[in-house]
Amino acid sequence: MKVLMVMTSHDQLGDTGRKTGIWLEEFAAPFYVLTDAGIDVVLASPKGGQPPIDPSSEEQGALTEATQRFKEDSKAQALFAATVLLKSVAAEDFDAVFYPGGHGPLWDLASDEDSHRLLDSFILQGKLVAAVCHAPVVFLNLEDAFGKSFLLGRHVTGFSNAEEALVGLTQIVPELLEEALIGKGGIYSKADSDFAPHVVVDGHLITGQNPASSASAAQRLVEMLKSPQ
């Protein structure tokens, strides 16, 4: 089996002068869940090459067993440093797609035409699509042939308004993801406490709320890939 993992290429946190990008745990944990299950993972990003890593995700309090494993894994680091161009990949070559978060996707993948094209193809082919934390923003502008939102009536989760407030970025992000998902007709839910794991599955759509949900979202993806359809 082969899974495409799509990551942000955006590294600026609005006009604050601060850096952002991918949240390292949201790449590392799913990457190892997938590869440990024997699944081939291909990494892609809009600009190709090394995706930016949010510096906050490399601070002591954000480090996990998965991020430490990545830091000691030269093979995984080489793959990460050489992501393929998003425009060069096709859904036909993969069994599923997984989008890690971080704040970066709010600026680039939210409106990336290659990402939209790719997701449309995955969905039309009935393949699994997954995203965690801020990455469910990639579904906001998807519509069917009749102009109906992809999210309309679908159960979904993503980084909550409360969590955004706790990290102090409510006034910085282009939009609050929880509000945006609901605004597109999504049936939003979240964990009982902030930053607790929460994964929602609706048909072929898998979403995770926050970094703590990234491994379990990937595990659900593995389970669904390996179970009879």
JSON list of C-alpha atoms in Angstrom, two decimals:
[
{"chain": "A", "resi": 1, "resn": "MET", "atom": "CA", "xyz": [0.00, 0.00, 0.00]},
{"chain": "A", "resi": 2, "resn": "LYS", "atom": "CA", "xyz": [1.08, 3.56, -0.65]},
{"chain": "A", "resi": 3, "resn": "VAL", "atom": "CA", "xyz": [0.01, 6.75, 1.15]},
{"chain": "A", "resi": 4, "resn": "LEU", "atom": "CA", "xyz": [0.74, 10.31, 0.07]},
{"chain": "A", "resi": 5, "resn": "MET", "atom": "CA", "xyz": [1.57, 12.74, 2.87]},
{"chain": "A", "resi": 6, "resn": "VAL", "atom": "CA", "xyz": [1.11, 16.40, 1.90]},
{"chain": "A", "resi": 7, "resn": "MET", "atom": "CA", "xyz": [2.84, 19.11, 3.91]},
{"chain": "A", "resi": 8, "resn": "THR", "atom": "CA", "xyz": [2.90, 22.90, 3.94]},
{"chain": "A", "resi": 9, "resn": "SER", "atom": "CA", "xyz": [5.58, 25.01, 2.32]},
{"chain": "A", "resi": 10, "resn": "HIS", "atom": "CA", "xyz": [4.58, 28.19, 4.19]},
{"chain": "A", "resi": 11, "resn": "ASP", "atom": "CA", "xyz": [6.91, 29.47, 6.90]},
{"chain": "A", "resi": 12, "resn": "GLN", "atom": "CA", "xyz": [5.61, 32.92, 7.94]},
{"chain": "A", "resi": 13, "resn": "LEU", "atom": "CA", "xyz": [3.16, 33.43, 10.79]},
{"chain": "A", "resi": 14, "resn": "GLY", "atom": "CA", "xyz": [1.13, 36.23, 9.27]},
{"chain": "A", "resi": 15, "resn": "ASP", "atom": "CA", "xyz": [2.93, 39.56, 9.51]},
{"chain": "A", "resi": 16, "resn": "THR", "atom": "CA", "xyz": [4.36, 38.87, 12.97]},
{"chain": "A", "resi": 17, "resn": "GLY", "atom": "CA", "xyz": [7.86, 38.18, 11.70]},
{"chain": "A", "resi": 18, "resn": "ARG", "atom": "CA", "xyz": [7.71, 34.81, 13.45]},
{"chain": "A", "resi": 19, "resn": "LYS", "atom": "CA", "xyz": [8.29, 31.47, 11.74]},
{"chain": "A", "resi": 20, "resn": "THR", "atom": "CA", "xyz": [5.74, 28.70, 11.34]},
{"chain": "A", "resi": 21, "resn": "GLY", "atom": "CA", "xyz": [5.35, 25.59, 9.17]},
{"chain": "A", "resi": 22, "resn": "ILE", "atom": "CA", "xyz": [4.53, 21.99, 9.89]},
{"chain": "A", "resi": 23, "resn": "TRP", "atom": "CA", "xyz": [4.10, 20.83, 13.49]},
{"chain": "A", "resi": 24, "resn": "LEU", "atom": "CA", "xyz": [6.79, 18.17, 13.76]},
{"chain": "A", "resi": 25, "resn": "GLU", "atom": "CA", "xyz": [4.78, 15.68, 15.86]},
{"chain": "A", "resi": 26, "resn": "GLU", "atom": "CA", "xyz": [2.01, 15.75, 13.27]},
{"chain": "A", "resi": 27, "resn": "PHE", "atom": "CA", "xyz": [4.44, 14.54, 10.65]},
{"chain": "A", "resi": 28, "resn": "ALA", "atom": "CA", "xyz": [6.59, 12.20, 12.73]},
{"chain": "A", "resi": 29, "resn": "ALA", "atom": "CA", "xyz": [3.90, 10.26, 14.59]},
{"chain": "A", "resi": 30, "resn": "PRO", "atom": "CA", "xyz": [1.76, 9.46, 11.49]},
{"chain": "A", "resi": 31, "resn": "PHE", "atom": "CA", "xyz": [4.86, 8.74, 9.42]},
{"chain": "A", "resi": 32, "resn": "TYR", "atom": "CA", "xyz": [5.97, 6.02, 11.81]},
{"chain": "A", "resi": 33, "resn": "VAL", "atom": "CA", "xyz": [2.47, 4.65, 12.34]},
{"chain": "A", "resi": 34, "resn": "LEU", "atom": "CA", "xyz": [2.20, 4.20, 8.58]},
{"chain": "A", "resi": 35, "resn": "THR", "atom": "CA", "xyz": [5.69, 2.92, 7.85]},
{"chain": "A", "resi": 36, "resn": "ASP", "atom": "CA", "xyz": [5.69, 0.56, 10.85]},
{"chain": "A", "resi": 37, "resn": "ALA", "atom": "CA", "xyz": [2.53, -0.95, 9.35]},
{"chain": "A", "resi": 38, "resn": "GLY", "atom": "CA", "xyz": [4.44, -1.69, 6.15]},
{"chain": "A", "resi": 39, "resn": "ILE", "atom": "CA", "xyz": [2.91, 1.17, 4.16]},
{"chain": "A", "resi": 40, "resn": "ASP", "atom": "CA", "xyz": [5.03, 3.08, 1.67]},
{"chain": "A", "resi": 41, "resn": "VAL", "atom": "CA", "xyz": [4.85, 6.83, 2.33]},
{"chain": "A", "resi": 42, "resn": "VAL", "atom": "CA", "xyz": [5.59, 9.48, -0.29]},
{"chain": "A", "resi": 43, "resn": "LEU", "atom": "CA", "xyz": [6.08, 13.06, 0.89]},
{"chain": "A", "resi": 44, "resn": "ALA", "atom": "CA", "xyz": [4.93, 16.07, -1.14]},
{"chain": "A", "resi": 45, "resn": "SER", "atom": "CA", "xyz": [4.60, 19.82, -0.67]},
{"chain": "A", "resi": 46, "resn": "PRO", "atom": "CA", "xyz": [3.61, 22.78, -2.87]},
{"chain": "A", "resi": 47, "resn": "LYS", "atom": "CA", "xyz": [7.20, 23.98, -3.35]},
{"chain": "A", "resi": 48, "resn": "GLY", "atom": "CA", "xyz": [8.95, 20.61, -2.98]},
{"chain": "A", "resi": 49, "resn": "GLY", "atom": "CA", "xyz": [12.14, 20.11, -1.03]},
{"chain": "A", "resi": 50, "resn": "GLN", "atom": "CA", "xyz": [12.43, 20.66, 2.73]},
{"chain": "A", "resi": 51, "resn": "PRO", "atom": "CA", "xyz": [9.16, 21.72, 4.40]},
{"chain": "A", "resi": 52, "resn": "PRO", "atom": "CA", "xyz": [9.50, 24.39, 7.09]},
{"chain": "A", "resi": 53, "resn": "ILE", "atom": "CA", "xyz": [9.17, 23.16, 10.67]},
{"chain": "A", "resi": 54, "resn": "ASP", "atom": "CA", "xyz": [7.43, 25.33, 13.25]},
{"chain": "A", "resi": 55, "resn": "PRO", "atom": "CA", "xyz": [10.19, 26.20, 15.76]},
{"chain": "A", "resi": 56, "resn": "SER", "atom": "CA", "xyz": [7.72, 25.83, 18.64]},
{"chain": "A", "resi": 57, "resn": "SER", "atom": "CA", "xyz": [7.24, 22.18, 17.73]},
{"chain": "A", "resi": 58, "resn": "GLU", "atom": "CA", "xyz": [10.93, 21.55, 18.37]},
{"chain": "A", "resi": 59, "resn": "GLU", "atom": "CA", "xyz": [10.91, 23.03, 21.87]},
{"chain": "A", "resi": 60, "resn": "GLN", "atom": "CA", "xyz": [11.31, 20.70, 24.83]},
{"chain": "A", "resi": 61, "resn": "GLY", "atom": "CA", "xyz": [7.65, 20.67, 25.83]},
{"chain": "A", "resi": 62, "resn": "ALA", "atom": "CA", "xyz": [6.54, 19.64, 22.33]},
{"chain": "A", "resi": 63, "resn": "LEU", "atom": "CA", "xyz": [8.97, 16.76, 21.85]},
{"chain": "A", "resi": 64, "resn": "THR", "atom": "CA", "xyz": [7.63, 13.22, 21.80]},
{"chain": "A", "resi": 65, "resn": "GLU", "atom": "CA", "xyz": [8.91, 9.72, 21.25]},
{"chain": "A", "resi": 66, "resn": "ALA", "atom": "CA", "xyz": [8.09, 10.07, 17.56]},
{"chain": "A", "resi": 67, "resn": "THR", "atom": "CA", "xyz": [9.91, 13.38, 17.11]},
{"chain": "A", "resi": 68, "resn": "GLN", "atom": "CA", "xyz": [12.96, 12.00, 18.90]},
{"chain": "A", "resi": 69, "resn": "ARG", "atom": "CA", "xyz": [12.89, 8.95, 16.66]},
{"chain": "A", "resi": 70, "resn": "PHE", "atom": "CA", "xyz": [12.78, 11.22, 13.62]},
{"chain": "A", "resi": 71, "resn": "LYS", "atom": "CA", "xyz": [15.76, 13.25, 14.86]},
{"chain": "A", "resi": 72, "resn": "GLU", "atom": "CA", "xyz": [17.78, 10.02, 15.03]},
{"chain": "A", "resi": 73, "resn": "ASP", "atom": "CA", "xyz": [16.53, 8.63, 11.70]},
{"chain": "A", "resi": 74, "resn": "SER", "atom": "CA", "xyz": [18.77, 9.80, 8.86]},
{"chain": "A", "resi": 75, "resn": "LYS", "atom": "CA", "xyz": [16.73, 7.97, 6.22]},
{"chain": "A", "resi": 76, "resn": "ALA", "atom": "CA", "xyz": [13.48, 9.69, 7.28]},
{"chain": "A", "resi": 77, "resn": "GLN", "atom": "CA", "xyz": [15.26, 13.05, 7.44]},
{"chain": "A", "resi": 78, "resn": "ALA", "atom": "CA", "xyz": [16.49, 12.58, 3.88]},
{"chain": "A", "resi": 79, "resn": "LEU", "atom": "CA", "xyz": [12.96, 11.85, 2.67]},
{"chain": "A", "resi": 80, "resn": "PHE", "atom": "CA", "xyz": [11.64, 14.87, 4.56]},
{"chain": "A", "resi": 81, "resn": "ALA", "atom": "CA", "xyz": [14.26, 17.12, 2.99]},
{"chain": "A", "resi": 82, "resn": "ALA", "atom": "CA", "xyz": [13.33, 16.05, -0.54]},
{"chain": "A", "resi": 83, "resn": "THR", "atom": "CA", "xyz": [9.54, 16.22, -0.78]},
{"chain": "A", "resi": 84, "resn": "VAL", "atom": "CA", "xyz": [8.25, 16.00, -4.33]},
{"chain": "A", "resi": 85, "resn": "LEU", "atom": "CA", "xyz": [6.29, 18.81, -5.94]},
{"chain": "A", "resi": 86, "resn": "LEU", "atom": "CA", "xyz": [2.61, 18.53, -5.15]},
{"chain": "A", "resi": 87, "resn": "LYS", "atom": "CA", "xyz": [1.68, 19.30, -8.75]},
{"chain": "A", "resi": 88, "resn": "SER", "atom": "CA", "xyz": [3.62, 16.23, -9.91]},
{"chain": "A", "resi": 89, "resn": "VAL", "atom": "CA", "xyz": [1.58, 13.60, -8.02]},
{"chain": "A", "resi": 90, "resn": "ALA", "atom": "CA", "xyz": [-1.66, 11.85, -8.96]},
{"chain": "A", "resi": 91, "resn": "ALA", "atom": "CA", "xyz": [-4.28, 10.21, -6.78]},
{"chain": "A", "resi": 92, "resn": "GLU", "atom": "CA", "xyz": [-4.25, 7.14, -9.03]},
{"chain": "A", "resi": 93, "resn": "ASP", "atom": "CA", "xyz": [-0.82, 6.22, -7.64]},
{"chain": "A", "resi": 94, "resn": "PHE", "atom": "CA", "xyz": [-1.92, 6.11, -3.99]},
{"chain": "A", "resi": 95, "resn": "ASP", "atom": "CA", "xyz": [-4.36, 4.35, -1.70]},
{"chain": "A", "resi": 96, "resn": "ALA", "atom": "CA", "xyz": [-4.91, 7.35, 0.59]},
{"chain": "A", "resi": 97, "resn": "VAL", "atom": "CA", "xyz": [-3.69, 10.85, 1.41]},
{"chain": "A", "resi": 98, "resn": "PHE", "atom": "CA", "xyz": [-2.76, 12.30, 4.82]},
{"chain": "A", "resi": 99, "resn": "TYR", "atom": "CA", "xyz": [-2.30, 16.00, 5.62]},
{"chain": "A", "resi": 100, "resn": "PRO", "atom": "CA", "xyz": [-0.33, 16.89, 8.79]},
{"chain": "A", "resi": 101, "resn": "GLY", "atom": "CA", "xyz": [-1.04, 20.28, 10.32]},
{"chain": "A", "resi": 102, "resn": "GLY", "atom": "CA", "xyz": [0.80, 23.14, 11.89]},
{"chain": "A", "resi": 103, "resn": "HIS", "atom": "CA", "xyz": [-0.28, 26.70, 11.15]},
{"chain": "A", "resi": 104, "resn": "GLY", "atom": "CA", "xyz": [1.36, 26.75, 7.72]},
{"chain": "A", "resi": 105, "resn": "PRO", "atom": "CA", "xyz": [-1.54, 25.08, 5.86]},
{"chain": "A", "resi": 106, "resn": "LEU", "atom": "CA", "xyz": [-3.83, 27.98, 6.80]},
{"chain": "A", "resi": 107, "resn": "TRP", "atom": "CA", "xyz": [-1.86, 30.16, 4.39]},
{"chain": "A", "resi": 108, "resn": "ASP", "atom": "CA", "xyz": [-0.93, 27.87, 1.50]},
{"chain": "A", "resi": 109, "resn": "LEU", "atom": "CA", "xyz": [-2.79, 24.54, 1.36]},
{"chain": "A", "resi": 110, "resn": "ALA", "atom": "CA", "xyz": [-6.12, 26.21, 2.13]},
{"chain": "A", "resi": 111, "resn": "SER", "atom": "CA", "xyz": [-6.17, 27.69, -1.37]},
{"chain": "A", "resi": 112, "resn": "ASP", "atom": "CA", "xyz": [-3.67, 25.52, -3.25]},
{"chain": "A", "resi": 113, "resn": "GLU", "atom": "CA", "xyz": [-5.16, 24.47, -6.61]},
{"chain": "A", "resi": 114, "resn": "ASP", "atom": "CA", "xyz": [-2.97, 21.37, -6.88]},
{"chain": "A", "resi": 115, "resn": "SER", "atom": "CA", "xyz": [-4.18, 20.23, -3.47]},
{"chain": "A", "resi": 116, "resn": "HIS", "atom": "CA", "xyz": [-7.80, 20.81, -4.49]},
{"chain": "A", "resi": 117, "resn": "ARG", "atom": "CA", "xyz": [-7.30, 18.88, -7.71]},
{"chain": "A", "resi": 118, "resn": "LEU", "atom": "CA", "xyz": [-5.67, 16.02, -5.85]},
{"chain": "A", "resi": 119, "resn": "LEU", "atom": "CA", "xyz": [-8.36, 15.83, -3.17]},
{"chain": "A", "resi": 120, "resn": "ASP", "atom": "CA", "xyz": [-11.12, 15.92, -5.77]},
{"chain": "A", "resi": 121, "resn": "SER", "atom": "CA", "xyz": [-9.50, 12.91, -7.43]},
{"chain": "A", "resi": 122, "resn": "PHE", "atom": "CA", "xyz": [-9.10, 10.97, -4.19]},
{"chain": "A", "resi": 123, "resn": "ILE", "atom": "CA", "xyz": [-12.72, 11.63, -3.26]},
{"chain": "A", "resi": 124, "resn": "LEU", "atom": "CA", "xyz": [-14.09, 10.72, -6.69]},
{"chain": "A", "resi": 125, "resn": "GLN", "atom": "CA", "xyz": [-12.15, 7.45, -6.55]},
{"chain": "A", "resi": 126, "resn": "GLY", "atom": "CA", "xyz": [-13.58, 6.63, -3.12]},
{"chain": "A", "resi": 127, "resn": "LYS", "atom": "CA", "xyz": [-10.17, 6.69, -1.45]},
{"chain": "A", "resi": 128, "resn": "LEU", "atom": "CA", "xyz": [-9.41, 7.66, 2.13]},
{"chain": "A", "resi": 129, "resn": "VAL", "atom": "CA", "xyz": [-8.54, 11.29, 2.91]},
{"chain": "A", "resi": 130, "resn": "ALA", "atom": "CA", "xyz": [-7.17, 12.32, 6.31]},
{"chain": "A", "resi": 131, "resn": "ALA", "atom": "CA", "xyz": [-6.04, 15.56, 7.95]},
{"chain": "A", "resi": 132, "resn": "VAL", "atom": "CA", "xyz": [-5.12, 16.63, 11.47]},
{"chain": "A", "resi": 133, "resn": "CYS", "atom": "CA", "xyz": [-5.07, 19.83, 13.54]},
{"chain": "A", "resi": 134, "resn": "HIS", "atom": "CA", "xyz": [-5.09, 22.84, 11.16]},
{"chain": "A", "resi": 135, "resn": "ALA", "atom": "CA", "xyz": [-4.86, 20.69, 8.02]},
{"chain": "A", "resi": 136, "resn": "PRO", "atom": "CA", "xyz": [-8.63, 20.10, 7.70]},
{"chain": "A", "resi": 137, "resn": "VAL", "atom": "CA", "xyz": [-8.54, 23.61, 6.22]},
{"chain": "A", "resi": 138, "resn": "VAL", "atom": "CA", "xyz": [-7.76, 21.81, 2.93]},
{"chain": "A", "resi": 139, "resn": "PHE", "atom": "CA", "xyz": [-11.40, 20.68, 2.72]},
{"chain": "A", "resi": 140, "resn": "LEU", "atom": "CA", "xyz": [-12.99, 24.10, 3.14]},
{"chain": "A", "resi": 141, "resn": "ASN", "atom": "CA", "xyz": [-13.10, 25.07, -0.53]},
{"chain": "A", "resi": 142, "resn": "LEU", "atom": "CA", "xyz": [-13.94, 21.67, -1.99]},
{"chain": "A", "resi": 143, "resn": "GLU", "atom": "CA", "xyz": [-17.27, 21.51, -3.82]},
{"chain": "A", "resi": 144, "resn": "ASP", "atom": "CA", "xyz": [-19.09, 18.96, -5.92]},
{"chain": "A", "resi": 145, "resn": "ALA", "atom": "CA", "xyz": [-20.28, 19.53, -9.49]},
{"chain": "A", "resi": 146, "resn": "PHE", "atom": "CA", "xyz": [-23.38, 21.29, -8.15]},
{"chain": "A", "resi": 147, "resn": "GLY", "atom": "CA", "xyz": [-21.45, 23.72, -5.97]},
{"chain": "A", "resi": 148, "resn": "LYS", "atom": "CA", "xyz": [-22.26, 21.93, -2.71]},
{"chain": "A", "resi": 149, "resn": "SER", "atom": "CA", "xyz": [-19.60, 22.05, -0.01]},
{"chain": "A", "resi": 150, "resn": "PHE", "atom": "CA", "xyz": [-17.77, 18.78, 0.53]},
{"chain": "A", "resi": 151, "resn": "LEU", "atom": "CA", "xyz": [-18.14, 19.34, 4.28]},
{"chain": "A", "resi": 152, "resn": "LEU", "atom": "CA", "xyz": [-21.90, 19.82, 4.25]},
{"chain": "A", "resi": 153, "resn": "GLY", "atom": "CA", "xyz": [-23.41, 17.35, 6.72]},
{"chain": "A", "resi": 154, "resn": "ARG", "atom": "CA", "xyz": [-20.10, 15.60, 7.38]},
{"chain": "A", "resi": 155, "resn": "HIS", "atom": "CA", "xyz": [-18.78, 14.94, 10.87]},
{"chain": "A", "resi": 156, "resn": "VAL", "atom": "CA", "xyz": [-15.41, 16.63, 11.26]},
{"chain": "A", "resi": 157, "resn": "THR", "atom": "CA", "xyz": [-12.93, 18.01, 13.78]},
{"chain": "A", "resi": 158, "resn": "GLY", "atom": "CA", "xyz": [-9.88, 20.27, 13.75]},
{"chain": "A", "resi": 159, "resn": "PHE", "atom": "CA", "xyz": [-8.00, 22.74, 15.95]},
{"chain": "A", "resi": 160, "resn": "SER", "atom": "CA", "xyz": [-10.59, 24.37, 18.18]},
{"chain": "A", "resi": 161, "resn": "ASN", "atom": "CA", "xyz": [-11.22, 28.06, 18.85]},
{"chain": "A", "resi": 162, "resn": "ALA", "atom": "CA", "xyz": [-10.29, 27.49, 22.49]},
{"chain": "A", "resi": 163, "resn": "GLU", "atom": "CA", "xyz": [-7.00, 25.85, 21.54]},
{"chain": "A", "resi": 164, "resn": "GLU", "atom": "CA", "xyz": [-6.18, 28.73, 19.18]},
{"chain": "A", "resi": 165, "resn": "ALA", "atom": "CA", "xyz": [-6.82, 31.16, 22.01]},
{"chain": "A", "resi": 166, "resn": "LEU", "atom": "CA", "xyz": [-4.58, 29.19, 24.34]},
{"chain": "A", "resi": 167, "resn": "VAL", "atom": "CA", "xyz": [-1.66, 29.42, 21.90]},
{"chain": "A", "resi": 168, "resn": "GLY", "atom": "CA", "xyz": [-2.32, 33.15, 21.53]},
{"chain": "A", "resi": 169, "resn": "LEU", "atom": "CA", "xyz": [-2.96, 33.21, 17.79]},
{"chain": "A", "resi": 170, "resn": "THR", "atom": "CA", "xyz": [-6.66, 34.02, 17.52]},
{"chain": "A", "resi": 171, "resn": "GLN", "atom": "CA", "xyz": [-5.94, 37.45, 16.05]},
{"chain": "A", "resi": 172, "resn": "ILE", "atom": "CA", "xyz": [-3.09, 36.20, 13.81]},
{"chain": "A", "resi": 173, "resn": "VAL", "atom": "CA", "xyz": [-4.56, 33.29, 11.83]},
{"chain": "A", "resi": 174, "resn": "PRO", "atom": "CA", "xyz": [-6.47, 34.04, 8.61]},
{"chain": "A", "resi": 175, "resn": "GLU", "atom": "CA", "xyz": [-9.54, 32.28, 10.03]},
{"chain": "A", "resi": 176, "resn": "LEU", "atom": "CA", "xyz": [-10.51, 30.21, 13.03]},
{"chain": "A", "resi": 177, "resn": "LEU", "atom": "CA", "xyz": [-10.73, 26.64, 11.80]},
{"chain": "A", "resi": 178, "resn": "GLU", "atom": "CA", "xyz": [-13.58, 25.52, 14.06]},
{"chain": "A", "resi": 179, "resn": "GLU", "atom": "CA", "xyz": [-15.77, 28.39, 12.86]},
{"chain": "A", "resi": 180, "resn": "ALA", "atom": "CA", "xyz": [-14.77, 27.85, 9.24]},
{"chain": "A", "resi": 181, "resn": "LEU", "atom": "CA", "xyz": [-15.60, 24.13, 9.29]},
{"chain": "A", "resi": 182, "resn": "ILE", "atom": "CA", "xyz": [-19.00, 24.85, 10.80]},
{"chain": "A", "resi": 183, "resn": "GLY", "atom": "CA", "xyz": [-19.53, 27.68, 8.30]},
{"chain": "A", "resi": 184, "resn": "LYS", "atom": "CA", "xyz": [-19.14, 25.20, 5.45]},
{"chain": "A", "resi": 185, "resn": "GLY", "atom": "CA", "xyz": [-21.79, 22.92, 6.90]},
{"chain": "A", "resi": 186, "resn": "GLY", "atom": "CA", "xyz": [-19.52, 20.56, 8.82]},
{"chain": "A", "resi": 187, "resn": "ILE", "atom": "CA", "xyz": [-20.83, 18.86, 11.96]},
{"chain": "A", "resi": 188, "resn": "TYR", "atom": "CA", "xyz": [-17.97, 19.82, 14.25]},
{"chain": "A", "resi": 189, "resn": "SER", "atom": "CA", "xyz": [-17.00, 18.08, 17.47]},
{"chain": "A", "resi": 190, "resn": "LYS", "atom": "CA", "xyz": [-14.03, 18.30, 19.85]},
{"chain": "A", "resi": 191, "resn": "ALA", "atom": "CA", "xyz": [-12.57, 16.58, 22.89]},
{"chain": "A", "resi": 192, "resn": "ASP", "atom": "CA", "xyz": [-13.93, 17.33, 26.35]},
{"chain": "A", "resi": 193, "resn": "SER", "atom": "CA", "xyz": [-10.65, 19.01, 27.29]},
{"chain": "A", "resi": 194, "resn": "ASP", "atom": "CA", "xyz": [-8.26, 21.13, 25.24]},
{"chain": "A", "resi": 195, "resn": "PHE", "atom": "CA", "xyz": [-5.37, 19.34, 23.52]},
{"chain": "A", "resi": 196, "resn": "ALA", "atom": "CA", "xyz": [-6.79, 15.90, 24.31]},
{"chain": "A", "resi": 197, "resn": "PRO", "atom": "CA", "xyz": [-6.88, 13.34, 21.47]},
{"chain": "A", "resi": 198, "resn": "HIS", "atom": "CA", "xyz": [-10.02, 13.37, 19.34]},
{"chain": "A", "resi": 199, "resn": "VAL", "atom": "CA", "xyz": [-10.48, 11.65, 15.97]},
{"chain": "A", "resi": 200, "resn": "VAL", "atom": "CA", "xyz": [-13.61, 11.69, 13.83]},
{"chain": "A", "resi": 201, "resn": "VAL", "atom": "CA", "xyz": [-14.36, 9.28, 10.98]},
{"chain": "A", "resi": 202, "resn": "ASP", "atom": "CA", "xyz": [-17.14, 10.00, 8.48]},
{"chain": "A", "resi": 203, "resn": "GLY", "atom": "CA", "xyz": [-17.10, 7.57, 5.58]},
{"chain": "A", "resi": 204, "resn": "HIS", "atom": "CA", "xyz": [-13.76, 7.97, 3.83]},
{"chain": "A", "resi": 205, "resn": "LEU", "atom": "CA", "xyz": [-12.95, 11.20, 5.72]},
{"chain": "A", "resi": 206, "resn": "ILE", "atom": "CA", "xyz": [-10.69, 11.05, 8.80]},
{"chain": "A", "resi": 207, "resn": "THR", "atom": "CA", "xyz": [-9.91, 14.16, 10.85]},
{"chain": "A", "resi": 208, "resn": "GLY", "atom": "CA", "xyz": [-7.95, 14.71, 14.07]},
{"chain": "A", "resi": 209, "resn": "GLN", "atom": "CA", "xyz": [-8.30, 17.71, 16.34]},
{"chain": "A", "resi": 210, "resn": "ASN", "atom": "CA", "xyz": [-4.75, 18.54, 17.44]},
{"chain": "A", "resi": 211, "resn": "PRO", "atom": "CA", "xyz": [-1.17, 17.22, 17.69]},
{"chain": "A", "resi": 212, "resn": "ALA", "atom": "CA", "xyz": [-2.21, 14.66, 20.28]},
{"chain": "A", "resi": 213, "resn": "SER", "atom": "CA", "xyz": [-4.63, 13.21, 17.73]},
{"chain": "A", "resi": 214, "resn": "SER", "atom": "CA", "xyz": [-2.11, 12.71, 14.93]},
{"chain": "A", "resi": 215, "resn": "ALA", "atom": "CA", "xyz": [-0.98, 9.17, 15.80]},
{"chain": "A", "resi": 216, "resn": "SER", "atom": "CA", "xyz": [-4.51, 7.91, 16.44]},
{"chain": "A", "resi": 217, "resn": "ALA", "atom": "CA", "xyz": [-5.77, 9.47, 13.18]},
{"chain": "A", "resi": 218, "resn": "ALA", "atom": "CA", "xyz": [-3.01, 7.65, 11.31]},
{"chain": "A", "resi": 219, "resn": "GLN", "atom": "CA", "xyz": [-3.85, 4.43, 13.13]},
{"chain": "A", "resi": 220, "resn": "ARG", "atom": "CA", "xyz": [-7.46, 4.71, 12.02]},
{"chain": "A", "resi": 221, "resn": "LEU", "atom": "CA", "xyz": [-6.23, 5.24, 8.48]},
{"chain": "A", "resi": 222, "resn": "VAL", "atom": "CA", "xyz": [-4.13, 2.07, 8.69]},
{"chain": "A", "resi": 223, "resn": "GLU", "atom": "CA", "xyz": [-7.05, 0.09, 10.11]},
{"chain": "A", "resi": 224, "resn": "MET", "atom": "CA", "xyz": [-9.37, 1.26, 7.35]},
{"chain": "A", "resi": 225, "resn": "LEU", "atom": "CA", "xyz": [-6.82, 0.61, 4.62]},
{"chain": "A", "resi": 226, "resn": "LYS", "atom": "CA", "xyz": [-6.31, -2.93, 5.83]},
{"chain": "A", "resi": 227, "resn": "SER", "atom": "CA", "xyz": [-9.94, -3.79, 6.53]},
{"chain": "A", "resi": 228, "resn": "PRO", "atom": "CA", "xyz": [-12.24, -5.14, 3.80]},
{"chain": "A", "resi": 229, "resn": "GLN", "atom": "CA", "xyz": [-14.05, -2.29, 2.08]}
]
